[in-house]
Amino acid sequence: MRIALPPPVPESDPPPFPLAGVLAPLVASALLFAITRSPLTLAFAALSPVMVVASLLDGRRGRRRALRRAEARRSRILDRVRADVAAAQ
């Protein structure tokens, strides 16, 4: 009888820094300010760090969720393997 164990759950790499998420609102708000001269358009520039932090937190939460699902899947497979081994003895 051959027993096939599932591979260990790999650790995921942290997401890269969202440089485009930082630069896009800054460029857009500077461009809009140059066109409209409205200080309200500069609020978009202030939102840039907020969007970056939100993106990083969302990526971290998604990685943790995927890791928990992968660990649960591996645990179920190992339970089946243990049951098969116990039944074969």
C-alpha positions as a printed Julia matrix, in Angstrom:
89×3 Matrix{Float64}:
   0.0    0.0     0.0
   1.39   3.4    -1.01
   0.58   6.44    1.08
   0.62   9.81   -0.62
   0.91  12.71    1.78
  -0.11  16.19    0.69
   2.7   18.69    0.29
   3.24  21.19    3.11
   1.46  24.5     2.83
   3.89  26.98    1.27
   4.4   30.37    2.82
   3.25  33.15    0.56
   5.42  36.09   -0.34
   4.3   39.51    0.88
   2.65  41.6    -1.81
   4.83  44.18   -3.53
   4.53  47.83   -2.55
   1.71  49.35   -4.64
   3.75  52.08   -6.29
   1.09  52.72   -8.92
  -1.46  53.09   -6.14
   0.66  55.87   -4.67
   1.58  57.68   -7.85
  -1.71  57.56   -9.78
  -3.77  59.66   -7.33
  -0.87  62.1    -6.87
  -0.49  62.64  -10.59
  -4.24  62.83  -11.15
  -4.76  65.36   -8.37
  -1.84  67.52   -9.54
  -3.21  67.47  -13.08
  -6.72  68.33  -11.94
  -5.39  71.13   -9.73
  -3.39  72.54  -12.64
  -6.54  72.56  -14.77
  -9.17  73.68  -12.25
  -7.1   75.52   -9.59
  -9.52  74.06   -7.06
  -7.89  73.08   -3.76
 -10.54  70.39   -3.39
  -8.79  68.37   -6.07
  -5.77  68.16   -3.77
  -7.89  65.98   -1.48
  -7.22  63.18   -3.95
  -3.52  63.5    -3.14
  -4.31  63.15    0.57
  -6.21  59.94   -0.16
  -3.19  58.31   -1.76
  -1.6   57.06    1.5
  -4.99  55.89    2.72
  -5.46  53.81   -0.43
  -1.96  52.33   -0.12
  -2.51  51.3     3.5
  -5.91  49.83    2.63
  -4.39  47.9    -0.26
  -1.61  46.48    1.91
  -4.05  45.49    4.66
  -6.38  43.87    2.15
  -3.49  41.88    0.66
  -2.4   40.72    4.1
  -5.93  39.67    5.0
  -6.3   37.8     1.71
  -3.01  35.94    2.26
  -4.06  34.89    5.77
  -7.43  33.68    4.48
  -5.8   31.67    1.68
  -3.33  30.17    4.15
  -6.14  29.1     6.49
  -8.02  27.48    3.59
  -4.89  25.64    2.43
  -4.13  24.44    5.96
  -7.71  23.23    6.43
  -7.58  21.41    3.07
  -4.29  19.73    4.02
  -5.68  18.78    7.42
  -8.71  17.11    5.8
  -6.44  15.16    3.46
  -4.23  14.05    6.34
  -7.32  12.94    8.29
  -8.36  10.79    5.31
  -4.86   9.32    5.06
  -4.89   8.49    8.78
  -8.3    6.85    8.42
  -7.09   4.82    5.4
  -3.99   3.68    7.29
  -6.05   2.73   10.34
  -8.5    0.8     8.16
  -5.69  -1.04    6.4
  -4.16  -2.31    9.66
